[in-house]
């Protein structure tokens, strides 16, 4: 089964707006998701400069942008994708 | 200094005698730009602690003053000896010194009084020089040794206090101390293994070796070593901020490709542009612990890729306050190492206003980037004698 790919932006805007808390996402994942997710980082996803996308911090889940990202919101999004 | 000239890297490393707060050795370096001269003075005050420190400080200050004003040498040293306070215990006033006066980048005059004899090293060989010995009639025991020499690119001059040459004294296998010969051999070995070793690294290596020769790795005396390296300038280019016009993105990225020195990118958007233009992937080290700063990324062929404003601000703060490397965030340590090991640093600053940063909730704007770069440039020039340029794009 292919994994869900989560990309966490740690660019200036996202980092200041809370992405530093998301760096440890892996630790906070519920056990049943742990081996179904692949996590990586991004230097800036470019979303912070685009009015169409809400507020930082941004992540993408299988390419789909998520604004105001929190651990819970990311987990929900991952479940949607599974 | 134009690009083809030699860069003169002068660095010292110093360890204070165990149990003392003040170092009894002192050094000073002054650049007289109008005369194209660079003068450095190292002095060792008699004994250790505050008294020695005072003697050494007075000596370096006076010697620097006299030499930079081209005063007659014997007279100058008489004034120095006459004015040093007399030590209560030994009833003598005493501080040794070594003055290295570099003129027009290749002529060097070295004046030594009772410090271990300097080492001039070229292609791994210790170059011997004729010298003139002078003495004052008032202080016949104190001999001044004056050596005039010429240096070539890649030469080094190494000089130190007796904390180096007498390391290990009285203990096997250095019954008579490490001596100049032991130190020379060690330098030759270092340079054989690392021909491009900087003055900073070489002076540190010498001091730590001298220390390790002492029983229990202790500093039984103040240990100071100065190294002057006449080297071909090392270049570094730092790119930060997206270019004002998108059509310049390509030229901007090209600045990394046709460049042979070290390279740093600061800024996520900047990194993205370069990755896109050069077709090289960015890999962000998401899990890196970077003391509260965003993690670094990797782009093939670039020495360091960091986040922008926060990282640059912290780098400037660390330079300004001489923060010890051990207390720096890893990204800052790497960045400052790269900067300090380089001689000519080019900042290429993109001036596009980053829309996100106009968000009033974030206290960041373009002016901040410019100001931080100016601050960095200031400290790199003043504290490390780097040549810098800033290009806005
Ligand atoms: S900093 Fe995260 S999208 Fe730009």
CSV table of C-alpha atoms in Angstrom, one decimal, chain B:
chain,number,residue,atom,x,y,z
B,1,UNK,CA,43.1,44.4,-1.8
B,2,UNK,CA,42.2,43.6,-5.4
B,3,UNK,CA,41.2,40.1,-6.4
B,4,UNK,CA,44.6,38.9,-7.4
B,5,UNK,CA,46.4,40.0,-4.4
B,6,UNK,CA,47.2,38.0,-1.4
B,7,UNK,CA,44.9,38.0,1.6
B,8,UNK,CA,46.7,38.2,4.9
B,9,UNK,CA,45.0,36.1,7.5
B,10,UNK,CA,46.2,36.8,11.1
B,11,UNK,CA,44.8,34.7,13.9
B,12,UNK,CA,45.8,34.0,17.4
B,13,UNK,CA,44.8,31.2,19.8
B,14,UNK,CA,45.3,31.7,23.5
B,15,UNK,CA,44.9,29.5,26.6
B,16,UNK,CA,45.1,31.0,30.1
B,17,UNK,CA,47.2,29.4,32.8
B,18,UNK,CA,45.1,27.1,34.9
B,19,UNK,CA,43.8,28.9,38.0
B,20,UNK,CA,44.4,32.4,36.6
B,21,UNK,CA,41.7,34.8,35.5
B,22,UNK,CA,43.8,37.2,33.5
B,23,UNK,CA,46.1,36.1,30.8
B,24,UNK,CA,49.7,37.1,31.2
B,25,UNK,CA,50.2,37.2,27.4
B,26,UNK,CA,48.6,39.9,25.2
B,27,UNK,CA,48.4,40.5,21.5
B,28,UNK,CA,47.1,43.4,19.3
B,29,UNK,CA,46.7,43.8,15.6
B,30,UNK,CA,46.3,47.1,13.7
B,31,UNK,CA,45.8,47.7,10.0
B,32,UNK,CA,47.2,51.0,8.6
B,33,UNK,CA,45.3,51.1,5.4
B,34,UNK,CA,46.8,54.2,4.0
B,35,UNK,CA,50.3,52.8,4.3
B,36,UNK,CA,49.3,49.3,3.4
B,37,UNK,CA,50.7,48.0,6.6
B,38,UNK,CA,49.5,45.4,9.0
B,39,UNK,CA,51.2,45.3,12.4
B,40,UNK,CA,50.7,42.7,15.0
B,41,UNK,CA,52.3,42.5,18.5
B,42,UNK,CA,52.5,39.6,20.9
B,43,UNK,CA,53.9,40.1,24.4
B,44,UNK,CA,54.4,37.8,27.4
B,45,UNK,CA,54.5,39.5,30.8
B,46,UNK,CA,56.7,38.2,33.6
B,47,UNK,CA,54.9,35.6,35.8
B,48,UNK,CA,51.2,35.1,35.4
B,49,UNK,CA,47.8,36.6,36.4
B,50,UNK,CA,47.0,40.3,36.7
B,51,UNK,CA,50.5,41.6,37.1
B,52,UNK,CA,51.8,39.7,34.1
B,53,UNK,CA,48.7,40.8,32.2
B,54,UNK,CA,49.4,44.4,32.9
B,55,UNK,CA,53.0,44.2,31.8
B,56,UNK,CA,52.0,42.4,28.6
B,57,UNK,CA,49.2,45.0,27.8
B,58,UNK,CA,51.5,47.9,28.4
B,59,UNK,CA,54.1,46.3,26.2
B,60,UNK,CA,51.8,45.6,23.3
B,61,UNK,CA,50.3,49.1,23.4
B,62,UNK,CA,53.6,50.9,23.5
B,63,UNK,CA,55.3,48.6,20.9
B,64,UNK,CA,52.3,49.1,18.6
B,65,UNK,CA,52.5,52.8,19.0
B,66,UNK,CA,56.2,53.1,18.4
B,67,UNK,CA,56.3,50.7,15.4
B,68,UNK,CA,53.4,52.3,13.7
B,69,UNK,CA,55.0,55.7,14.0
B,70,UNK,CA,58.3,54.3,12.7
B,71,UNK,CA,60.2,55.3,15.8
B,72,UNK,CA,63.8,54.1,16.2
B,73,UNK,CA,63.8,50.5,17.5
B,74,UNK,CA,66.4,50.6,20.3
B,75,UNK,CA,65.1,53.8,21.7
B,76,UNK,CA,61.5,52.5,21.6
B,77,UNK,CA,62.4,49.3,23.5
B,78,UNK,CA,64.3,51.4,26.1
B,79,UNK,CA,61.2,53.4,26.7
B,80,UNK,CA,59.2,50.2,27.1
B,81,UNK,CA,61.6,48.7,29.6
B,82,UNK,CA,62.0,51.9,31.5
B,83,UNK,CA,58.3,52.4,31.9
B,84,UNK,CA,57.2,48.8,32.9
B,85,UNK,CA,56.5,48.7,36.6
B,86,UNK,CA,59.0,46.7,38.6
B,87,UNK,CA,57.8,43.3,39.9
B,88,UNK,CA,57.8,43.2,43.7
B,89,UNK,CA,59.0,39.6,43.9
B,90,UNK,CA,61.7,39.5,41.4
B,91,UNK,CA,62.7,43.2,41.4
B,92,UNK,CA,62.7,43.4,37.6
B,93,UNK,CA,60.4,44.8,35.0
B,94,UNK,CA,60.0,42.3,32.3
B,95,UNK,CA,57.9,41.5,29.3
B,96,UNK,CA,59.0,40.0,26.1
B,97,UNK,CA,57.6,40.8,22.7
B,98,UNK,CA,57.4,39.9,19.0
B,99,UNK,CA,56.4,42.6,16.5
B,100,UNK,CA,55.5,41.6,13.0
B,101,UNK,CA,55.1,44.5,10.6
B,102,UNK,CA,53.8,43.5,7.1
B,103,UNK,CA,54.3,46.2,4.5
B,104,UNK,CA,52.7,46.1,1.0
B,105,UNK,CA,51.7,42.5,1.6
B,106,UNK,CA,55.1,41.0,0.9
B,107,UNK,CA,57.7,42.8,3.0
B,108,UNK,CA,57.9,41.8,6.6
B,109,UNK,CA,60.0,43.1,9.4
B,110,UNK,CA,60.0,41.1,12.6
B,111,UNK,CA,61.4,42.5,15.9
B,112,UNK,CA,61.8,40.1,18.7
B,113,UNK,CA,62.8,40.5,22.3
B,114,UNK,CA,63.2,37.3,24.2
B,115,UNK,CA,60.2,35.5,22.7
B,116,UNK,CA,60.9,32.2,21.0
B,117,UNK,CA,62.2,32.8,17.5
B,118,UNK,CA,59.5,32.9,14.9
B,119,UNK,CA,59.0,30.3,12.2
B,120,UNK,CA,58.7,31.2,8.5
B,121,UNK,CA,57.4,28.3,6.6
B,122,UNK,CA,57.3,27.9,2.9
B,123,UNK,CA,56.4,24.6,1.1
B,124,UNK,CA,56.8,22.8,4.3
B,125,UNK,CA,60.3,24.2,4.9
B,126,UNK,CA,61.6,26.3,7.7
B,127,UNK,CA,63.2,29.3,6.0
B,128,UNK,CA,66.3,30.7,7.8
B,129,UNK,CA,67.0,34.4,7.7
B,130,UNK,CA,69.9,36.6,8.5
B,131,UNK,CA,69.1,39.0,11.3
B,132,UNK,CA,70.6,42.0,13.2
B,133,UNK,CA,71.0,41.9,16.9
B,134,UNK,CA,70.7,45.2,18.7
B,135,UNK,CA,71.1,46.1,22.4
B,136,UNK,CA,70.6,49.2,24.4
B,137,UNK,CA,73.4,50.5,26.6
B,138,UNK,CA,71.0,50.8,29.5
B,139,UNK,CA,69.8,47.2,29.2
B,140,UNK,CA,72.7,45.3,27.8
B,141,UNK,CA,71.1,41.9,28.6
B,142,UNK,CA,68.0,42.5,26.6
B,143,UNK,CA,68.7,41.8,22.9
B,144,UNK,CA,66.6,42.9,20.1
B,145,UNK,CA,66.6,40.6,17.0
B,146,UNK,CA,65.5,42.3,13.8
B,147,UNK,CA,64.7,40.3,10.7
B,148,UNK,CA,63.7,41.7,7.4
B,149,UNK,CA,62.3,39.2,4.9
B,150,UNK,CA,60.0,38.8,1.9
B,151,UNK,CA,57.1,36.5,1.7
B,152,UNK,CA,55.5,34.7,-1.2
B,153,UNK,CA,51.9,33.6,-1.5
B,154,UNK,CA,51.1,30.5,0.6
B,155,UNK,CA,53.9,31.3,3.1
B,156,UNK,CA,53.1,31.3,6.8
B,157,UNK,CA,54.7,33.0,9.8
B,158,UNK,CA,54.2,31.4,13.2
B,159,UNK,CA,55.2,32.9,16.5
B,160,UNK,CA,54.4,32.1,20.1
B,161,UNK,CA,55.2,32.7,23.7
B,162,UNK,CA,57.2,30.3,25.8
B,163,UNK,CA,54.0,28.6,26.9
B,164,UNK,CA,54.3,26.8,23.5
B,165,UNK,CA,58.1,26.2,23.3
B,166,UNK,CA,58.4,25.1,27.0
B,167,UNK,CA,55.4,22.9,27.0
B,168,UNK,CA,56.1,19.6,28.8
B,169,UNK,CA,59.3,21.0,30.3
B,170,UNK,CA,60.9,18.5,32.7
B,171,UNK,CA,58.6,15.7,31.7
B,172,UNK,CA,59.3,12.8,29.4
B,173,UNK,CA,59.7,12.8,26.5
B,174,UNK,CA,60.1,16.6,26.5
B,175,UNK,CA,62.7,17.1,29.3
B,176,UNK,CA,63.7,20.3,27.7
B,177,UNK,CA,60.3,21.3,26.6
B,178,UNK,CA,58.6,21.0,23.2
B,179,UNK,CA,60.9,23.7,21.9
B,180,UNK,CA,60.8,25.5,18.6
B,181,UNK,CA,61.9,22.3,16.8
B,182,UNK,CA,59.1,20.2,18.2
B,183,UNK,CA,56.6,22.9,17.3
B,184,UNK,CA,58.1,23.1,13.8
B,185,UNK,CA,57.8,19.4,13.2
B,186,UNK,CA,54.2,19.5,14.3
B,187,UNK,CA,53.4,22.5,12.0
B,188,UNK,CA,55.0,20.6,9.1
B,189,UNK,CA,52.9,17.6,9.8
B,190,UNK,CA,49.7,19.7,10.0
B,191,UNK,CA,50.4,21.4,6.7
B,192,UNK,CA,51.5,18.2,5.0
B,193,UNK,CA,48.1,16.7,5.9
B,194,UNK,CA,46.1,20.0,5.3
B,195,UNK,CA,48.0,22.3,3.0
B,196,UNK,CA,45.3,24.9,3.1
B,197,UNK,CA,44.9,25.0,6.8
B,198,UNK,CA,43.8,28.4,8.0
B,199,UNK,CA,45.6,30.5,10.5
B,200,UNK,CA,42.7,30.0,12.9
B,201,UNK,CA,42.9,26.3,12.7
B,202,UNK,CA,46.7,26.1,12.8
B,203,UNK,CA,47.0,28.4,15.8
B,204,UNK,CA,44.4,26.3,17.6
B,205,UNK,CA,46.1,23.1,16.7
B,206,UNK,CA,49.4,24.3,18.0
B,207,UNK,CA,48.0,25.6,21.3
B,208,UNK,CA,46.0,22.4,21.9
B,209,UNK,CA,49.0,20.2,21.2
B,210,UNK,CA,51.3,22.3,23.5
B,211,UNK,CA,48.7,21.9,26.2
B,212,UNK,CA,48.4,18.2,25.6
B,213,UNK,CA,52.2,17.8,26.1
B,214,UNK,CA,51.9,19.3,29.6
B,215,UNK,CA,51.2,16.7,32.3
B,216,UNK,CA,47.4,16.3,32.8
B,217,UNK,CA,46.7,18.5,29.7
B,218,UNK,CA,47.0,21.5,31.9
B,219,UNK,CA,48.1,25.0,31.1
B,220,UNK,CA,51.1,25.4,33.4
B,221,UNK,CA,51.8,28.7,31.7
B,222,UNK,CA,49.8,31.1,29.5
B,223,UNK,CA,50.0,29.7,26.0
B,224,UNK,CA,49.6,32.0,23.0
B,225,UNK,CA,50.3,31.3,19.3
B,226,UNK,CA,49.9,33.7,16.4
B,227,UNK,CA,49.8,32.6,12.8
B,228,UNK,CA,50.0,34.8,9.7
B,229,UNK,CA,49.0,33.1,6.4
B,230,UNK,CA,49.6,34.9,3.1
B,231,UNK,CA,47.0,33.2,1.0
B,232,UNK,CA,45.2,33.4,-2.2
B,233,UNK,CA,41.9,34.9,-1.3
B,234,UNK,CA,39.1,32.5,-0.7
B,235,UNK,CA,35.7,33.5,-2.0
B,236,UNK,CA,32.3,33.0,-0.8
B,237,UNK,CA,28.9,34.0,-2.3
B,238,UNK,CA,25.8,34.3,-0.2
B,239,UNK,CA,22.5,34.7,-2.0
B,240,UNK,CA,19.4,35.8,-0.1
B,241,UNK,CA,16.0,37.1,-1.1
B,242,UNK,CA,14.2,36.7,-4.4
B,243,UNK,CA,15.2,39.0,-7.3
B,244,UNK,CA,13.1,42.1,-7.8
B,245,UNK,CA,12.0,41.0,-11.3
B,246,UNK,CA,11.2,37.4,-12.0
B,247,UNK,CA,12.9,37.6,-15.3
B,248,UNK,CA,16.2,37.9,-13.3
B,249,UNK,CA,15.7,34.6,-11.6
B,250,UNK,CA,17.8,32.8,-14.1
B,251,UNK,CA,20.8,35.2,-13.8
B,252,UNK,CA,20.4,35.0,-10.1
B,253,UNK,CA,20.7,31.2,-10.0
B,254,UNK,CA,23.6,31.4,-12.5
B,255,UNK,CA,25.6,33.2,-9.9
B,256,UNK,CA,26.0,29.9,-8.1
B,257,UNK,CA,26.9,27.9,-11.2
B,258,UNK,CA,29.8,29.9,-12.6
B,259,UNK,CA,31.5,30.3,-9.2
B,260,UNK,CA,34.3,28.4,-7.8
B,261,UNK,CA,34.2,29.4,-4.2
B,262,UNK,CA,31.9,28.4,-1.4
B,263,UNK,CA,28.2,29.2,-1.6
B,264,UNK,CA,25.4,29.8,0.9
B,265,UNK,CA,21.7,30.4,0.2
B,266,UNK,CA,19.6,32.0,2.9
B,267,UNK,CA,15.8,31.9,2.5
B,268,UNK,CA,13.2,29.4,1.6
B,269,UNK,CA,11.8,31.2,-1.5
B,270,UNK,CA,15.4,31.9,-2.6
B,271,UNK,CA,16.2,28.2,-2.4
B,272,UNK,CA,13.0,27.4,-4.3
B,273,UNK,CA,13.9,29.7,-7.2
B,274,UNK,CA,17.4,28.3,-7.4
B,275,UNK,CA,16.2,24.7,-7.2
B,276,UNK,CA,13.7,25.5,-10.0
B,277,UNK,CA,16.1,27.3,-12.2
B,278,UNK,CA,18.9,24.8,-11.9
B,279,UNK,CA,16.7,21.7,-11.8
B,280,UNK,CA,18.2,20.6,-8.6
B,281,UNK,CA,16.1,19.1,-5.8
B,282,UNK,CA,15.8,20.7,-2.4
B,283,UNK,CA,15.9,18.3,0.6
B,284,UNK,CA,14.8,19.9,3.9
B,285,UNK,CA,16.2,18.4,7.0
B,286,UNK,CA,12.9,18.5,8.8
B,287,UNK,CA,13.9,16.6,11.9
B,288,UNK,CA,17.1,18.7,12.5
B,289,UNK,CA,17.2,20.3,16.0
B,290,UNK,CA,18.5,23.8,15.4
B,291,UNK,CA,18.0,25.6,18.7
B,292,UNK,CA,14.7,27.3,17.8
B,293,UNK,CA,15.7,28.1,14.3
B,294,UNK,CA,14.2,26.5,11.2
B,295,UNK,CA,16.2,23.5,9.9
B,296,UNK,CA,18.6,23.7,7.0
B,297,UNK,CA,18.1,22.1,3.6
B,298,UNK,CA,20.4,20.6,1.0
B,299,UNK,CA,20.8,21.5,-2.7
B,300,UNK,CA,23.5,19.7,-4.6
B,301,UNK,CA,26.6,21.9,-5.1
B,302,UNK,CA,25.6,24.5,-2.5
B,303,UNK,CA,27.6,24.4,0.8
B,304,UNK,CA,24.7,25.6,3.0
B,305,UNK,CA,21.0,26.3,2.5
B,306,UNK,CA,19.2,27.9,5.4
B,307,UNK,CA,16.0,29.8,6.2
B,308,UNK,CA,16.4,33.6,5.7
B,309,UNK,CA,15.6,36.4,8.1
B,310,UNK,CA,15.6,34.5,11.4
B,311,UNK,CA,18.8,32.7,10.6
B,312,UNK,CA,20.6,35.8,9.3
B,313,UNK,CA,19.5,37.8,12.3
B,314,UNK,CA,20.8,35.2,14.7
B,315,UNK,CA,24.1,35.0,12.7
B,316,UNK,CA,24.6,38.8,13.1
B,317,UNK,CA,23.8,38.6,16.8
B,318,UNK,CA,26.4,35.8,17.3
B,319,UNK,CA,29.0,37.8,15.4
B,320,UNK,CA,28.3,40.9,17.3
B,321,UNK,CA,28.5,39.3,20.7
B,322,UNK,CA,31.3,36.8,20.0
B,323,UNK,CA,29.0,33.9,21.0
B,324,UNK,CA,31.1,30.8,21.5
B,325,UNK,CA,30.6,28.1,18.8
B,326,UNK,CA,29.3,25.6,21.3
B,327,UNK,CA,26.4,27.8,22.1
B,328,UNK,CA,25.4,28.4,18.5
B,329,UNK,CA,22.6,26.7,16.6
B,330,UNK,CA,24.1,24.2,14.3
B,331,UNK,CA,23.1,26.2,11.2
B,332,UNK,CA,24.7,29.3,12.6
B,333,UNK,CA,27.9,27.5,13.4
B,334,UNK,CA,28.2,26.2,9.9
B,335,UNK,CA,27.4,29.5,8.4
B,336,UNK,CA,29.9,31.5,10.5
B,337,UNK,CA,32.6,28.9,9.9
B,338,UNK,CA,32.1,29.3,6.2
B,339,UNK,CA,32.2,33.1,6.4
B,340,UNK,CA,35.2,33.3,8.7
B,341,UNK,CA,37.2,30.8,6.6
B,342,UNK,CA,36.6,33.0,3.5
B,343,UNK,CA,38.4,36.2,2.6
B,344,UNK,CA,36.2,37.9,0.0
B,345,UNK,CA,32.5,37.6,0.7
B,346,UNK,CA,29.9,38.7,-1.9
B,347,UNK,CA,26.3,39.2,-0.8
B,348,UNK,CA,23.8,39.0,-3.5
B,349,UNK,CA,20.5,40.4,-2.2
B,350,UNK,CA,17.2,40.0,-4.0
B,351,UNK,CA,15.0,43.0,-3.4
B,352,UNK,CA,11.5,41.6,-4.2
B,353,UNK,CA,9.1,42.5,-1.4
B,354,UNK,CA,8.0,39.2,-0.1
B,355,UNK,CA,4.2,39.5,0.0
B,356,UNK,CA,3.8,37.3,3.0
B,357,UNK,CA,6.0,39.5,4.9
B,358,UNK,CA,3.7,42.5,4.4
B,359,UNK,CA,1.3,40.7,6.6
B,360,UNK,CA,1.1,43.2,9.5
B,361,UNK,CA,1.1,40.3,12.0
B,362,UNK,CA,4.7,39.5,11.1
B,363,UNK,CA,7.3,42.1,12.1
B,364,UNK,CA,9.4,41.4,9.0
B,365,UNK,CA,10.0,43.3,5.8
B,366,UNK,CA,12.5,43.9,3.1
B,367,UNK,CA,14.3,46.7,5.1
B,368,UNK,CA,15.1,44.1,7.7
B,369,UNK,CA,16.9,41.9,5.2
B,370,UNK,CA,19.0,44.9,4.0
B,371,UNK,CA,19.8,46.0,7.5
B,372,UNK,CA,20.8,42.6,8.7
B,373,UNK,CA,23.1,42.2,5.7
B,374,UNK,CA,24.6,45.6,6.4
B,375,UNK,CA,25.2,44.5,10.0
B,376,UNK,CA,26.8,41.2,9.0
B,377,UNK,CA,29.0,43.1,6.6
B,378,UNK,CA,30.0,45.5,9.3
B,379,UNK,CA,31.1,42.8,11.8
B,380,UNK,CA,32.8,40.7,9.1
B,381,UNK,CA,34.9,43.8,8.0
B,382,UNK,CA,35.6,45.2,11.5
B,383,UNK,CA,36.2,42.0,13.4
B,384,UNK,CA,37.5,39.7,10.8
B,385,UNK,CA,39.0,42.1,8.2
B,386,UNK,CA,37.0,40.5,5.4
B,387,UNK,CA,36.5,42.2,2.1
B,388,UNK,CA,32.8,42.3,1.2
B,389,UNK,CA,30.6,43.5,-1.5
B,390,UNK,CA,26.8,43.8,-1.7
B,391,UNK,CA,24.9,43.5,-4.9
B,392,UNK,CA,21.2,44.2,-5.0
B,393,UNK,CA,19.3,42.4,-7.7
